[in-house]
CSV table of C-alpha atoms and ligand atoms in Angstrom, one decimal:
chain,number,residue,atom,x,y,z
A,1,MET,CA,-62.6,-65.7,-44.5
A,2,VAL,CA,-60.7,-62.8,-45.4
A,3,GLN,CA,-58.7,-61.8,-42.1
A,4,SER,CA,-58.2,-58.2,-41.6
A,5,LYS,CA,-54.7,-57.2,-41.6
A,6,ASP,CA,-54.6,-56.3,-37.8
A,7,LEU,CA,-56.1,-59.6,-36.9
A,8,GLU,CA,-53.3,-61.4,-38.7
A,9,GLN,CA,-50.7,-59.2,-37.0
A,10,SER,CA,-52.4,-60.1,-33.6
A,11,LYS,CA,-52.1,-64.0,-34.4
A,12,GLU,CA,-48.5,-63.6,-35.6
A,13,ARG,CA,-47.8,-61.8,-32.3
A,14,LEU,CA,-49.4,-64.4,-30.3
A,15,GLU,CA,-47.3,-67.1,-32.1
A,16,GLN,CA,-44.4,-65.1,-31.5
A,17,LEU,CA,-44.9,-64.5,-27.9
A,18,LYS,CA,-45.5,-68.2,-27.3
A,19,SER,CA,-42.4,-69.4,-28.7
A,20,GLU,CA,-40.4,-66.7,-27.2
A,21,LEU,CA,-41.7,-67.2,-23.7
A,22,ASN,CA,-41.4,-70.9,-24.0
A,23,LEU,CA,-37.8,-70.4,-25.0
A,24,HIS,CA,-37.2,-68.2,-22.1
A,25,ALA,CA,-38.8,-70.6,-19.6
A,26,TYR,CA,-36.5,-73.4,-21.1
A,27,ASN,CA,-33.4,-71.1,-20.4
A,28,TYR,CA,-34.5,-70.5,-17.0
A,29,TYR,CA,-36.1,-73.8,-15.8
A,30,VAL,CA,-34.2,-76.4,-17.9
A,31,LEU,CA,-30.7,-74.5,-18.4
A,32,ASP,CA,-30.9,-72.5,-15.1
A,33,LYS,CA,-29.7,-69.8,-17.2
A,34,PRO,CA,-32.3,-67.1,-17.4
A,35,ASN,CA,-31.3,-64.4,-20.2
A,36,ILE,CA,-34.2,-62.1,-19.7
A,37,THR,CA,-35.5,-60.4,-16.3
A,38,ASP,CA,-38.7,-61.7,-14.5
A,39,ALA,CA,-40.2,-58.2,-15.2
A,40,GLU,CA,-39.6,-58.5,-18.9
A,41,TYR,CA,-41.0,-62.2,-19.0
A,42,ASP,CA,-44.2,-61.1,-16.8
A,43,GLN,CA,-44.6,-58.2,-19.4
A,44,MET,CA,-44.6,-60.7,-22.5
A,45,TYR,CA,-46.7,-63.2,-20.6
A,46,ASN,CA,-49.4,-60.5,-19.7
A,47,GLU,CA,-49.7,-59.4,-23.3
A,48,LEU,CA,-50.1,-63.2,-24.5
A,49,GLU,CA,-52.7,-63.7,-21.9
A,50,ASN,CA,-54.5,-60.6,-23.2
A,51,LEU,CA,-54.4,-61.8,-26.6
A,52,GLU,CA,-55.7,-65.3,-25.7
A,53,LYS,CA,-58.5,-63.6,-23.7
A,54,ALA,CA,-59.7,-61.6,-26.8
A,55,HIS,CA,-59.2,-64.7,-29.2
A,56,PRO,CA,-59.8,-67.9,-27.0
A,57,GLU,CA,-60.0,-69.8,-30.1
A,58,TRP,CA,-56.2,-69.2,-30.8
A,59,ILE,CA,-55.4,-70.9,-27.4
A,60,THR,CA,-53.1,-74.2,-27.7
A,61,SER,CA,-52.2,-76.5,-25.2
A,62,ASP,CA,-48.4,-75.9,-25.5
A,63,SER,CA,-49.2,-72.0,-24.4
A,64,PRO,CA,-47.3,-71.0,-21.3
A,65,THR,CA,-50.6,-69.8,-19.9
A,66,GLN,CA,-51.8,-73.4,-20.2
A,67,ARG,CA,-49.6,-74.9,-17.3
A,68,ILE,CA,-51.9,-74.7,-14.6
A,69,GLY,CA,-55.5,-76.0,-15.4
A,70,ASP,CA,-58.6,-74.7,-13.4
A,71,GLN,CA,-60.3,-78.0,-13.3
A,72,LEU,CA,-60.2,-80.1,-10.3
A,73,LEU,CA,-59.4,-83.8,-11.0
A,74,GLU,CA,-62.2,-86.0,-10.1
A,75,GLY,CA,-59.8,-88.9,-9.5
A,76,PHE,CA,-56.8,-90.4,-11.5
A,77,THR,CA,-57.6,-92.6,-14.5
A,78,LYS,CA,-55.2,-95.7,-15.0
A,79,VAL,CA,-52.6,-95.8,-17.4
A,80,GLU,CA,-51.0,-99.2,-18.6
A,81,HIS,CA,-47.5,-98.6,-19.4
A,82,ALA,CA,-46.6,-99.4,-23.1
A,83,GLU,CA,-43.4,-101.0,-21.6
A,84,ALA,CA,-43.2,-102.0,-17.7
A,85,MET,CA,-41.4,-99.5,-15.5
A,86,TYR,CA,-39.2,-101.6,-13.5
A,87,SER,CA,-37.4,-100.8,-9.9
A,88,LEU,CA,-33.7,-101.3,-9.5
A,89,GLY,CA,-32.2,-104.1,-7.7
A,90,ASN,CA,-29.9,-102.9,-4.9
A,91,ALA,CA,-26.1,-103.3,-4.1
A,92,PHE,CA,-25.3,-102.3,-0.6
A,93,ASN,CA,-21.2,-102.5,-0.7
A,94,GLU,CA,-18.3,-102.5,-3.3
A,95,GLU,CA,-18.3,-106.1,-3.3
A,96,GLU,CA,-21.9,-106.2,-4.6
A,97,VAL,CA,-21.3,-103.6,-7.2
A,98,GLY,CA,-18.2,-105.8,-8.3
A,99,ALA,CA,-20.3,-108.7,-8.6
A,100,PHE,CA,-22.5,-106.8,-10.8
A,101,ILE,CA,-19.9,-105.5,-13.0
A,102,GLN,CA,-18.4,-108.8,-13.1
A,103,ARG,CA,-21.8,-110.7,-14.2
A,104,VAL,CA,-22.1,-107.9,-16.9
A,105,GLN,CA,-18.5,-108.4,-18.3
A,106,ASN,CA,-18.8,-112.1,-18.3
A,107,GLN,CA,-21.7,-111.7,-20.9
A,108,THR,CA,-19.6,-109.9,-23.6
A,109,GLU,CA,-16.3,-109.8,-25.1
A,110,GLN,CA,-16.5,-106.2,-25.4
A,111,GLU,CA,-15.0,-103.9,-22.8
A,112,VAL,CA,-18.1,-102.5,-20.9
A,113,GLU,CA,-18.6,-99.0,-20.0
A,114,PHE,CA,-20.8,-97.9,-17.4
A,115,MET,CA,-22.9,-94.8,-17.1
A,116,VAL,CA,-23.1,-93.8,-13.4
A,117,GLU,CA,-25.8,-91.4,-12.1
A,118,CYS,CA,-27.4,-90.1,-9.1
A,119,LYS,CA,-30.3,-91.9,-7.9
A,120,ILE,CA,-32.8,-88.9,-7.4
A,121,ASP,CA,-34.9,-89.9,-4.4
A,122,GLY,CA,-38.4,-88.6,-5.9
A,123,LEU,CA,-41.3,-90.2,-7.9
A,124,ALA,CA,-40.7,-92.2,-11.1
A,125,ILE,CA,-42.9,-90.7,-13.9
A,126,ALA,CA,-43.3,-91.3,-17.7
A,127,LEU,CA,-44.1,-88.6,-20.1
A,128,THR,CA,-45.7,-89.3,-23.6
A,129,TYR,CA,-45.2,-86.8,-26.6
A,130,GLU,CA,-47.0,-87.1,-30.0
A,131,ASN,CA,-45.1,-85.2,-32.7
A,132,GLY,CA,-43.4,-83.2,-30.1
A,133,THR,CA,-46.7,-82.1,-28.0
A,134,PHE,CA,-46.8,-83.5,-24.3
A,135,VAL,CA,-50.0,-85.3,-24.3
A,136,ARG,CA,-49.7,-87.5,-21.2
A,137,GLY,CA,-47.7,-88.1,-18.0
A,138,ALA,CA,-48.3,-91.1,-15.5
A,139,THR,CA,-46.8,-92.4,-12.2
A,140,ARG,CA,-45.0,-95.8,-12.3
A,141,GLY,CA,-47.8,-97.3,-10.1
A,142,ASP,CA,-47.2,-100.9,-9.8
A,143,GLY,CA,-45.0,-101.0,-12.6
A,144,THR,CA,-47.6,-102.2,-15.2
A,145,VAL,CA,-50.3,-99.8,-14.4
A,146,GLY,CA,-49.7,-96.3,-13.3
A,147,GLU,CA,-51.8,-93.2,-12.7
A,148,ASP,CA,-52.6,-90.4,-15.2
A,149,ILE,CA,-51.3,-87.2,-13.7
A,150,THR,CA,-51.0,-85.2,-16.7
A,151,THR,CA,-52.5,-82.0,-15.5
A,152,ASN,CA,-50.3,-82.0,-12.6
A,153,LEU,CA,-47.1,-82.7,-14.2
A,154,ARG,CA,-48.1,-79.8,-16.7
A,155,THR,CA,-47.1,-77.6,-13.7
A,156,ILE,CA,-43.5,-78.5,-13.6
A,157,ARG,CA,-42.2,-75.6,-15.2
A,158,SER,CA,-39.2,-77.7,-16.7
A,159,LEU,CA,-41.5,-80.1,-18.4
A,160,PRO,CA,-41.6,-79.2,-22.1
A,161,LEU,CA,-45.0,-78.6,-23.3
A,162,LYS,CA,-43.6,-78.8,-27.0
A,163,LEU,CA,-40.4,-80.5,-27.9
A,164,LYS,CA,-37.7,-79.0,-30.1
A,165,GLU,CA,-38.5,-81.5,-32.8
A,166,PRO,CA,-41.9,-83.0,-33.8
A,167,VAL,CA,-40.9,-86.5,-32.1
A,168,SER,CA,-43.3,-89.1,-30.7
A,169,VAL,CA,-41.6,-90.4,-27.8
A,170,GLU,CA,-42.1,-91.6,-24.2
A,171,VAL,CA,-39.5,-90.6,-21.7
A,172,ARG,CA,-39.0,-91.5,-18.0
A,173,GLY,CA,-37.4,-89.8,-15.2
A,174,GLU,CA,-37.6,-88.5,-11.6
A,175,ALA,CA,-40.2,-85.7,-10.2
A,176,TYR,CA,-38.7,-84.4,-7.1
A,177,MET,CA,-39.1,-81.6,-4.7
A,178,PRO,CA,-35.8,-79.7,-4.5
A,179,LYS,CA,-34.2,-79.3,-0.8
A,180,ASP,CA,-34.5,-75.5,-0.6
A,181,VAL,CA,-38.5,-75.9,-1.6
A,182,PHE,CA,-38.9,-78.5,1.0
A,183,LYS,CA,-37.3,-76.3,3.5
A,184,GLN,CA,-39.4,-73.4,2.8
A,185,LEU,CA,-42.7,-75.1,2.5
A,186,ASN,CA,-42.1,-76.9,5.9
A,187,ASP,CA,-41.3,-73.5,7.6
A,188,GLU,CA,-44.7,-72.3,6.2
A,189,ARG,CA,-46.5,-75.3,7.6
A,190,GLU,CA,-45.0,-74.9,11.0
A,191,GLU,CA,-46.1,-71.3,11.0
A,192,THR,CA,-49.7,-72.5,9.8
A,193,GLY,CA,-49.7,-75.2,12.4
A,194,GLU,CA,-49.8,-77.8,9.4
A,195,VAL,CA,-48.0,-81.1,9.8
A,196,PRO,CA,-44.6,-80.7,8.1
A,197,PHE,CA,-43.4,-83.1,5.2
A,198,ALA,CA,-41.5,-85.9,6.5
A,199,ASN,CA,-39.2,-85.7,3.5
A,200,PRO,CA,-38.9,-84.4,0.1
A,201,ARG,CA,-39.7,-87.6,-1.5
A,202,ASN,CA,-43.2,-87.8,0.4
A,203,ALA,CA,-43.8,-84.1,-0.4
A,204,ALA,CA,-43.2,-84.7,-4.1
A,205,ALA,CA,-45.4,-87.8,-4.2
A,206,GLY,CA,-48.2,-86.1,-2.2
A,207,GLY,CA,-47.7,-82.9,-4.6
A,208,LEU,CA,-48.3,-85.0,-7.6
A,209,ARG,CA,-51.3,-86.5,-6.3
A,210,GLN,CA,-53.2,-83.3,-5.6
A,211,ILE,CA,-56.5,-83.0,-7.2
A,212,ASP,CA,-55.7,-79.1,-7.9
A,213,PRO,CA,-53.2,-78.1,-10.2
A,214,LYS,CA,-52.8,-74.8,-8.4
A,215,ALA,CA,-51.8,-76.6,-5.1
A,216,VAL,CA,-49.5,-78.9,-7.3
A,217,SER,CA,-47.7,-75.7,-8.7
A,218,LYS,CA,-47.3,-74.4,-5.2
A,219,ARG,CA,-45.1,-77.4,-4.5
A,220,ARG,CA,-42.5,-76.0,-7.2
A,221,LEU,CA,-41.7,-79.4,-8.3
A,222,ASN,CA,-38.9,-80.2,-10.7
A,223,MET,CA,-37.5,-83.3,-12.7
A,224,PHE,CA,-34.7,-85.1,-14.4
A,225,LEU,CA,-35.2,-87.3,-17.5
A,226,TYR,CA,-33.1,-90.5,-17.7
A,227,SER,CA,-34.8,-92.9,-19.8
A,228,ALA,CA,-36.7,-93.4,-22.9
A,229,LEU,CA,-38.8,-96.1,-25.0
A,230,TYR,CA,-36.9,-96.6,-28.3
A,231,ASN,CA,-38.9,-96.5,-31.5
A,232,ASP,CA,-38.3,-95.4,-35.1
A,233,ASP,CA,-38.8,-91.7,-34.1
A,234,PHE,CA,-36.2,-92.0,-31.3
A,235,ASP,CA,-33.2,-94.5,-31.3
A,236,VAL,CA,-30.0,-94.2,-29.5
A,237,GLU,CA,-26.8,-96.6,-29.1
A,238,SER,CA,-25.9,-95.7,-25.7
A,239,GLN,CA,-27.0,-94.0,-22.4
A,240,ALA,CA,-24.5,-91.3,-22.9
A,241,GLU,CA,-26.2,-90.6,-26.4
A,242,LEU,CA,-29.8,-90.7,-24.7
A,243,PHE,CA,-28.8,-88.0,-22.4
A,244,GLU,CA,-27.5,-85.7,-25.6
A,245,GLN,CA,-31.0,-86.6,-27.4
A,246,LEU,CA,-32.8,-85.8,-24.2
A,247,GLN,CA,-31.0,-82.4,-23.8
A,248,PHE,CA,-31.4,-81.7,-27.6
A,249,LEU,CA,-35.2,-82.1,-27.3
A,250,GLY,CA,-35.4,-79.8,-24.5
A,251,PHE,CA,-35.4,-82.0,-21.6
A,252,ARG,CA,-33.9,-81.4,-18.1
A,253,THR,CA,-31.2,-84.1,-17.4
A,254,ASN,CA,-28.8,-84.4,-14.4
A,255,PRO,CA,-25.5,-83.3,-15.4
A,256,LEU,CA,-23.8,-85.0,-12.4
A,257,ARG,CA,-23.1,-88.2,-14.1
A,258,LYS,CA,-20.0,-90.0,-15.3
A,259,LEU,CA,-19.1,-92.7,-18.1
A,260,CYS,CA,-16.8,-95.0,-16.3
A,261,LYS,CA,-14.5,-97.8,-17.8
A,262,ASN,CA,-14.0,-99.9,-15.0
A,263,GLN,CA,-14.9,-100.6,-11.3
A,264,THR,CA,-12.4,-98.6,-10.1
A,265,GLU,CA,-13.7,-95.3,-12.0
A,266,VAL,CA,-17.3,-96.4,-10.7
A,267,MET,CA,-16.2,-96.8,-7.1
A,268,ASP,CA,-14.4,-93.4,-7.4
A,269,PHE,CA,-17.3,-91.4,-8.9
A,270,ILE,CA,-19.6,-93.2,-6.0
A,271,HIS,CA,-17.3,-91.9,-3.3
A,272,GLN,CA,-17.0,-88.4,-4.8
A,273,ILE,CA,-20.9,-88.2,-4.9
A,274,GLU,CA,-21.2,-89.8,-1.5
A,275,GLU,CA,-19.1,-87.0,-0.1
A,276,GLU,CA,-20.9,-84.2,-1.8
A,277,ARG,CA,-24.2,-85.3,-1.7
A,278,HIS,CA,-25.3,-83.4,1.2
A,279,ASP,CA,-24.5,-80.1,-0.8
A,280,LEU,CA,-26.6,-80.9,-3.7
A,281,PRO,CA,-30.0,-79.0,-4.2
A,282,TYR,CA,-31.9,-82.3,-4.3
A,283,GLU,CA,-31.8,-85.6,-2.2
A,284,ILE,CA,-30.2,-88.7,-3.6
A,285,ASP,CA,-30.8,-92.1,-1.9
A,286,GLY,CA,-27.7,-93.7,-4.0
A,287,ILE,CA,-26.3,-94.0,-7.2
A,288,VAL,CA,-27.4,-95.9,-10.3
A,289,ILE,CA,-24.8,-97.9,-12.6
A,290,LYS,CA,-25.9,-98.8,-15.9
A,291,VAL,CA,-24.4,-100.6,-18.8
A,292,ASN,CA,-23.9,-97.7,-21.2
A,293,ASP,CA,-24.1,-99.6,-24.6
A,294,VAL,CA,-28.1,-99.9,-25.3
A,295,ALA,CA,-27.6,-103.2,-27.4
A,296,LEU,CA,-25.8,-104.9,-24.5
A,297,GLN,CA,-28.8,-103.6,-22.2
A,298,GLN,CA,-31.2,-105.5,-24.4
A,299,GLN,CA,-29.0,-108.5,-24.4
A,300,LEU,CA,-29.1,-108.5,-20.8
A,301,GLY,CA,-32.6,-107.8,-20.6
A,302,TYR,CA,-34.7,-108.0,-17.3
A,303,THR,CA,-35.4,-110.4,-14.7
A,304,VAL,CA,-39.2,-110.6,-13.4
A,305,LYS,CA,-38.6,-107.4,-11.3
A,306,ALA,CA,-35.5,-105.5,-12.4
A,307,PRO,CA,-33.1,-104.8,-15.3
A,308,ARG,CA,-29.9,-107.1,-15.5
A,309,TRP,CA,-28.2,-104.0,-17.2
A,310,ALA,CA,-28.4,-101.4,-14.1
A,311,ILE,CA,-28.3,-101.6,-10.3
A,312,ALA,CA,-28.7,-99.2,-7.4
A,313,TYR,CA,-25.8,-98.6,-5.1
A,314,LYS,CA,-27.6,-97.4,-1.8
A,315,PHE,CA,-25.4,-95.4,0.5
A,316,LYS,CA,-24.4,-96.8,3.8
A,317,ALA,CA,-24.9,-93.7,5.7
A,318,ASP,CA,-28.8,-93.9,4.7
A,319,ILE,CA,-28.9,-97.0,6.3
A,320,ALA,CA,-27.1,-96.0,9.6
A,321,GLU,CA,-29.4,-93.0,9.7
A,322,THR,CA,-32.6,-95.2,9.3
A,323,LYS,CA,-31.2,-97.4,12.1
A,324,LEU,CA,-30.6,-94.4,14.2
A,325,ASN,CA,-34.1,-93.1,13.5
A,326,GLU,CA,-35.6,-96.3,14.4
A,327,VAL,CA,-33.7,-96.2,17.7
A,328,GLU,CA,-34.5,-92.6,18.4
A,329,TRP,CA,-38.1,-93.5,17.5
A,330,THR,CA,-38.5,-96.3,20.1
A,331,VAL,CA,-36.8,-94.5,22.8
B,1,3B8,N1,-34.1,-92.4,-9.4
B,1,3B8,C1,-33.2,-92.2,-10.4
B,1,3B8,O1,-32.7,-91.3,-10.5
B,1,3B8,C2,-33.1,-93.2,-11.4
B,1,3B8,C3,-33.9,-94.2,-11.4
B,1,3B8,C4,-33.8,-95.3,-12.3
B,1,3B8,C5,-34.9,-96.3,-12.5
B,1,3B8,O2,-35.8,-96.6,-11.6
B,1,3B8,C6,-34.3,-97.4,-13.7
B,1,3B8,C7,-35.2,-98.5,-13.6
B,1,3B8,C8,-35.1,-99.3,-14.7
B,1,3B8,F1,-35.7,-100.4,-14.8
B,1,3B8,C9,-33.9,-99.0,-15.8
B,1,3B8,C10,-33.3,-97.9,-15.5
B,1,3B8,C11,-33.5,-97.1,-14.6
B,1,3B8,O3,-32.6,-96.0,-14.4
B,1,3B8,C12,-32.9,-95.0,-13.4
B,1,3B8,N2,-32.0,-93.9,-13.4
B,1,3B8,C13,-32.0,-93.1,-12.4
B,1,3B8,N3,-31.2,-92.0,-12.5
């Protein structure tokens, strides 16, 4: 069918608006470096909405107008994870961190480097992309089977609906509620007499289990990605390179991380984060220490419950706070 000139121009304008708006959303939500004003963004967004209203057959799932679905979920379908989503073993003091490092170092002649990351206190999620398009998002569930929360995850503005490369990959990370959002929503709930959220983690977990994506969107959740299932389309040699690849594809990663050569550097970084964590815009419940080299990760493998190549150092103060809360609670 011969398309008239102006129809062709409308289609081109629609495609141009989609890619420009997605780029601006990436700059704003992933890099936290907006380069246009909200007014300019809204103006372009409205133009796109009008074009899509006039030509609904041109609407694609990666359009910025498709983030908040209007169907209510009837329930959550189950998703069997391609690879198990393990939990981390815990270390509660420096000696246990040392024992972990020693165990790993005993497995290889090579000098082992460790990637040390903040342990975001949120909800583990798995995101699947096919040829660069976001197709499914799931919770960890019991580690083997999770829940399909695709429509809810689409409302997280830093989640790329389309990657910068047409890669097929599953990535994993943590969805969380920023501290300022938690405070704001709880202030609102106090005013309307609703029960306030106990903590950002519960608010995020409850947020992602809503049946109405509009309600999910109001929780203004965010996420950091920190893991991926390796395949022919996506393969890296280290955790450090993984972060570079994730960033290259358009994912949001936590820059507060450090590649450490030994236990001293690991503990120094842990103490630094332990000091400054109350000033961070998100809650963390510890630090994750990972073998940086992927081949060594695979050599070390997993126990029934947890990876042998990573461990979570839990902050002491949290335990004390928990004890304190318990005492307060009983009294
Ligand atoms: N909450 C987190 O910020 C966080 C959590 C995990 C994991 O749960 C985790 C679980 C594994 F089996 C392996 C690596 C992991 O790495 C992780 N890295 C992180 N930064």
